[in-house]
mmCIF file of C-alpha atoms in Angstrom:
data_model
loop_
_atom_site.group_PDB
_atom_site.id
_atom_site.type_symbol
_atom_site.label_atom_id
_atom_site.label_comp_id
_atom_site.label_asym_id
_atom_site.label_seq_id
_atom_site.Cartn_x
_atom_site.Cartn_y
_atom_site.Cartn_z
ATOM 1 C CA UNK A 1 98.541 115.900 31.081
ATOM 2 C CA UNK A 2 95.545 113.912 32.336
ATOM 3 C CA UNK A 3 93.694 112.455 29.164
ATOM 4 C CA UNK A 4 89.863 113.417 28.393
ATOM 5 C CA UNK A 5 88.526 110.246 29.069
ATOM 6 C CA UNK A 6 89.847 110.120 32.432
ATOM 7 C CA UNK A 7 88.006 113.205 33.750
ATOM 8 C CA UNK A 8 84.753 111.761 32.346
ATOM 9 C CA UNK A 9 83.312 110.515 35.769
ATOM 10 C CA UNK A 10 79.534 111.773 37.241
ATOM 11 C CA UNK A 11 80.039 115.391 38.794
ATOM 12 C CA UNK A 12 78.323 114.624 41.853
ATOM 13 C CA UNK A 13 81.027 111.455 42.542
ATOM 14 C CA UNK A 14 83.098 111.620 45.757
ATOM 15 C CA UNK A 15 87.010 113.204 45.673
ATOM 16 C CA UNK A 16 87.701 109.402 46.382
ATOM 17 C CA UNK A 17 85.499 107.984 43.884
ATOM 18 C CA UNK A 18 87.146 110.842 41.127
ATOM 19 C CA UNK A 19 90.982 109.888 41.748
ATOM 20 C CA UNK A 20 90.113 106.548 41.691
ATOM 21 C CA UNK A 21 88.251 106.334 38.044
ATOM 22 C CA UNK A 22 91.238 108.572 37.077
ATOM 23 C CA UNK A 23 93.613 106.029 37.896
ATOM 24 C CA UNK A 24 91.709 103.283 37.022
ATOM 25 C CA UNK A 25 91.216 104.361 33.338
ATOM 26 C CA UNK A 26 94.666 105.677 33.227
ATOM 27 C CA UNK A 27 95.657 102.290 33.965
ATOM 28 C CA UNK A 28 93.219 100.819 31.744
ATOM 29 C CA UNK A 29 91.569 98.963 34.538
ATOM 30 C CA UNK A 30 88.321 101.000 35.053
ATOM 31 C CA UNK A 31 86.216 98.341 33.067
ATOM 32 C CA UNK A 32 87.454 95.623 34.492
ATOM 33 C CA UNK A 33 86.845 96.539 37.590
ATOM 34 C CA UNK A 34 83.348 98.371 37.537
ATOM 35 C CA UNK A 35 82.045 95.160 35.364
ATOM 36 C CA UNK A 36 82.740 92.828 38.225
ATOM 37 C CA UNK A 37 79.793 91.493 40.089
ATOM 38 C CA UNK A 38 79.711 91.671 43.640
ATOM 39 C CA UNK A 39 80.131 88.276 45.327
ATOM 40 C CA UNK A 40 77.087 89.145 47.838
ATOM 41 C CA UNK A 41 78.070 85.872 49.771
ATOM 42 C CA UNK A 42 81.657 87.256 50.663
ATOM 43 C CA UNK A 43 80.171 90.274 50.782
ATOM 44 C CA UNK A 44 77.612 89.196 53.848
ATOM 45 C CA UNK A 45 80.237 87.288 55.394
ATOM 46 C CA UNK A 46 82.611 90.531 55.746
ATOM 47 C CA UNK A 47 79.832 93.375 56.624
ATOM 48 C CA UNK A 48 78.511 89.876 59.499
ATOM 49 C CA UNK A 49 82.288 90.093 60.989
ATOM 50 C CA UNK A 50 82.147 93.762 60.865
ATOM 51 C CA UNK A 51 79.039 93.822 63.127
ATOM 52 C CA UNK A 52 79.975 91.389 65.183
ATOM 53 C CA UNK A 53 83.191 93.116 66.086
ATOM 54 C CA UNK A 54 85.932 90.778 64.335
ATOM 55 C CA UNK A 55 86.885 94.240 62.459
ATOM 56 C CA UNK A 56 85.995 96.692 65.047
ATOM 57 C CA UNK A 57 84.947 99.964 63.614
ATOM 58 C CA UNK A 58 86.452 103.420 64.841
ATOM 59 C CA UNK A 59 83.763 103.906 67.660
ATOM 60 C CA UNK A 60 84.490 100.806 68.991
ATOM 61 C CA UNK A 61 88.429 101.340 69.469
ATOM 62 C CA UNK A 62 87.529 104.478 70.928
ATOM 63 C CA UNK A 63 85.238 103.176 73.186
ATOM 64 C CA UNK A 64 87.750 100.498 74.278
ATOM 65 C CA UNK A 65 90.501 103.049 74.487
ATOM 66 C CA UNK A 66 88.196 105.012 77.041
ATOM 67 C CA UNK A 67 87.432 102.200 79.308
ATOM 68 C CA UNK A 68 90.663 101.441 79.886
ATOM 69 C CA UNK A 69 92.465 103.039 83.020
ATOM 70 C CA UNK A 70 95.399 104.794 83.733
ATOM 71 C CA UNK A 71 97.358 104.229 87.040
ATOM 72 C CA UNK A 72 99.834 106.154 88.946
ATOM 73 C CA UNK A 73 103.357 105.418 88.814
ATOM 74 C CA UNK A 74 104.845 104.249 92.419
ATOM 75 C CA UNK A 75 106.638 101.706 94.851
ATOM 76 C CA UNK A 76 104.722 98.510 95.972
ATOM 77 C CA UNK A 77 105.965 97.180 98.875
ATOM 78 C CA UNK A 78 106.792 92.724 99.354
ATOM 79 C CA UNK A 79 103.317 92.888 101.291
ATOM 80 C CA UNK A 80 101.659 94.266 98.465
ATOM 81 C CA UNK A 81 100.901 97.873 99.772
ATOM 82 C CA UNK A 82 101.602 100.214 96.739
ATOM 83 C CA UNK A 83 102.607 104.172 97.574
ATOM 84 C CA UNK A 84 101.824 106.793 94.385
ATOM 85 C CA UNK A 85 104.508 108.409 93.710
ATOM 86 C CA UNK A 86 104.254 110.596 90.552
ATOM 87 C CA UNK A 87 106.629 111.324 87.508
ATOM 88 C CA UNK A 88 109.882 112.234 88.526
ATOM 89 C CA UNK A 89 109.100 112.176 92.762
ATOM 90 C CA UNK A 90 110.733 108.669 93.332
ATOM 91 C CA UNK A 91 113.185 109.021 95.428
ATOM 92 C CA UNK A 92 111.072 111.543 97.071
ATOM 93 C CA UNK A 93 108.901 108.747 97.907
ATOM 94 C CA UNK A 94 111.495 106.683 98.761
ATOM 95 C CA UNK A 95 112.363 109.019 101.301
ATOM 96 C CA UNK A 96 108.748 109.266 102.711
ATOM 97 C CA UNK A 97 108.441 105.371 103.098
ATOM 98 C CA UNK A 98 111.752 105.205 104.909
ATOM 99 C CA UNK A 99 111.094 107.690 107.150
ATOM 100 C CA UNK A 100 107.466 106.376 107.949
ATOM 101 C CA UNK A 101 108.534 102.607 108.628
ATOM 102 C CA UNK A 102 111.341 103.837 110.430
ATOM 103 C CA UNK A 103 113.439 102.414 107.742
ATOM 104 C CA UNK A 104 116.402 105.530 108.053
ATOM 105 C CA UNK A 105 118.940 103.984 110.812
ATOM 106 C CA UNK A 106 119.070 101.133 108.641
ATOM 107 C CA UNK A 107 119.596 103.211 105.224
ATOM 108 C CA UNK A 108 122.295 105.034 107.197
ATOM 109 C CA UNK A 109 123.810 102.154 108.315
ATOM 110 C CA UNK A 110 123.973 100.366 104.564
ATOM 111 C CA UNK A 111 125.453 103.282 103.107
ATOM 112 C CA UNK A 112 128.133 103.276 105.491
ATOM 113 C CA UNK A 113 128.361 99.519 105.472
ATOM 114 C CA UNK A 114 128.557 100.131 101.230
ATOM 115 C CA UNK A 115 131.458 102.351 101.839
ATOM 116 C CA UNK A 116 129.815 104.812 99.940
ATOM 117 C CA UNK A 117 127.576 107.636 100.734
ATOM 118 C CA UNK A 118 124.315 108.898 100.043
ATOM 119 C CA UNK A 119 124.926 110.002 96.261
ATOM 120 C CA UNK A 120 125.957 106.721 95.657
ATOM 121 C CA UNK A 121 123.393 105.160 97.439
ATOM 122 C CA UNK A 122 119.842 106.457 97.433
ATOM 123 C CA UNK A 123 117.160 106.042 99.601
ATOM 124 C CA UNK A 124 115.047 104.165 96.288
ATOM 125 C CA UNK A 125 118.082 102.260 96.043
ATOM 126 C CA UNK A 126 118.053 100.703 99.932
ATOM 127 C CA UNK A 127 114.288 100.234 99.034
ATOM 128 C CA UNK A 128 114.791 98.105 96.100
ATOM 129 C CA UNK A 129 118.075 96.395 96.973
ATOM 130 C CA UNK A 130 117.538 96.129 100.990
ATOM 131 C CA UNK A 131 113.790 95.996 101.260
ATOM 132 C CA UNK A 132 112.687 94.268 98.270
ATOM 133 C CA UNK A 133 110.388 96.768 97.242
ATOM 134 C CA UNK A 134 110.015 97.121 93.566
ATOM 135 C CA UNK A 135 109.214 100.710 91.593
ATOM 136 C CA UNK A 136 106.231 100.802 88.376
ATOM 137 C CA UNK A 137 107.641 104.143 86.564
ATOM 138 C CA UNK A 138 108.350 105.274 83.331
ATOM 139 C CA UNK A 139 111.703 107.230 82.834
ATOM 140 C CA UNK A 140 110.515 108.459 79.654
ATOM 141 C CA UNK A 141 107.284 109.658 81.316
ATOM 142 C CA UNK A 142 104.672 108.318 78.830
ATOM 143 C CA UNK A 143 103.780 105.630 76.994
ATOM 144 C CA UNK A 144 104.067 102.712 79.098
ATOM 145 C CA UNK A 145 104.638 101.469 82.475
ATOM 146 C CA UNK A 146 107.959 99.763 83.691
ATOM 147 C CA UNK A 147 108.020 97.210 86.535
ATOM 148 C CA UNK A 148 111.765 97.171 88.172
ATOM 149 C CA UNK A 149 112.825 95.006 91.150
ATOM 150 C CA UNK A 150 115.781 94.512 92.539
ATOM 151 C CA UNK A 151 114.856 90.830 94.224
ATOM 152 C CA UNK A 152 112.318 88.484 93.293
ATOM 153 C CA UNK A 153 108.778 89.567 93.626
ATOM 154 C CA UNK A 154 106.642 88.321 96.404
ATOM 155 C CA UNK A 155 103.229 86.852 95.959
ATOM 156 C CA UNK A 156 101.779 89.783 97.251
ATOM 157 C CA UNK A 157 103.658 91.777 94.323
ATOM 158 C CA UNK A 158 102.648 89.285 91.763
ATOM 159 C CA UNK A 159 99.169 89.542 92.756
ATOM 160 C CA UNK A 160 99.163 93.404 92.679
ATOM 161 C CA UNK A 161 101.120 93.889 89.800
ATOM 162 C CA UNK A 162 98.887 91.254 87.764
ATOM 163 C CA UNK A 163 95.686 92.978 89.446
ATOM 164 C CA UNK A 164 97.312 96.296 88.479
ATOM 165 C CA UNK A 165 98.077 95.714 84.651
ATOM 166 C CA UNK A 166 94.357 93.449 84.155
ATOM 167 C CA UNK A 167 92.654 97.058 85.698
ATOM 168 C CA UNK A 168 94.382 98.906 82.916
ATOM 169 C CA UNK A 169 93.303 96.119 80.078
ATOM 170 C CA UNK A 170 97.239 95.303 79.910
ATOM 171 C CA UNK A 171 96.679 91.399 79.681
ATOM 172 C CA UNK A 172 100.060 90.731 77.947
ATOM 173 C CA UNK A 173 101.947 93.007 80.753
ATOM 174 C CA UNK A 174 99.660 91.204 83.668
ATOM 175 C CA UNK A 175 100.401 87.902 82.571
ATOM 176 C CA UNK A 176 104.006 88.743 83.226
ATOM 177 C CA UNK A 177 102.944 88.318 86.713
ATOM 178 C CA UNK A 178 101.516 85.168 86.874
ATOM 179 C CA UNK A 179 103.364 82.028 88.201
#
């Protein structure tokens, strides 16, 4: 049972304003605190950070949050020429590229030089281990992008990839890519 001189607080008060005096007297604290004087210096220092955007308020995250980009997931070849390739199509795309560079003699040729065979062996597979292409996915399929390469990234990759991550506002993942 909540004592009378807890509920005791102005009518028109806030919800907030109403638990708090409630736990405050409970507490025996409410005095204490509502006699302190406001230190207006700190109290100018805190609201100047505020505006200035030290403590960014809720608009401004969400203003941030829409500026930044989202990219499609894909391969990016050692010359630095990305191909989209959506959730869950990468070895669809794999097949595309191979088949447009004229990459699929050679595929065929690995695999049975692997002495394995296509299961084993996927076209994404020849792209990353053969080619030195390198795939930006996300097996999960949100939150996130993944960089995987089989080889060391060119310069052209680097560049891309760092381009790539600084167009998103991802400066921690782009610097990743800097040598």
């Amino acid at each position: 049972m909540i004592p009378a001189s807890c509920l005791t607080v102005r009518e028109n008060a806030s919800p907030l304003k109403k638990v708090l005096h409630i736990i405050f007297t409970l507490y025996g604290m409410h005095e204490g605190i509502t006699a302190r004087e406001l230190n207006m210096e700190k109290f100018r220092k805190h609201l100047n950070d505020f505006e200035n955007g030290i403590m960014p308020n809720q608009t401004q995250k969400e203003q941030e949050q829409q500026k930044t980009e989202t990219k499609e997931f894909g391969w990016l070849s050692p010359t630095g020429v990305f191909t989209e390739s959506p959730f869950g199509t990468h070895e669809e795309s794999a097949e595309q590229i191979c088949e447009r560079k004229g990459f699929t003699d050679e595929y065929w040729k690995w695999v049975k030089e692997s002495g394995d065979n296509e299961i084993g062996h996927l076209m994404r597979d020849f792209l990353s281990e053969v080619k030195g292409y390198c795939l930006i996915h996300n097996p999960s399929g949100y939150a996130g992008y993944i960089v995987t390469n089989m080889k060391a990234l060119t310069k052209h990759q680097k560049d891309f990839l760092y381009n790539y991550f600084m167009d998103m506002g991802d400066r921690f993942k782009a610097e990743q890519f800097v040598e």
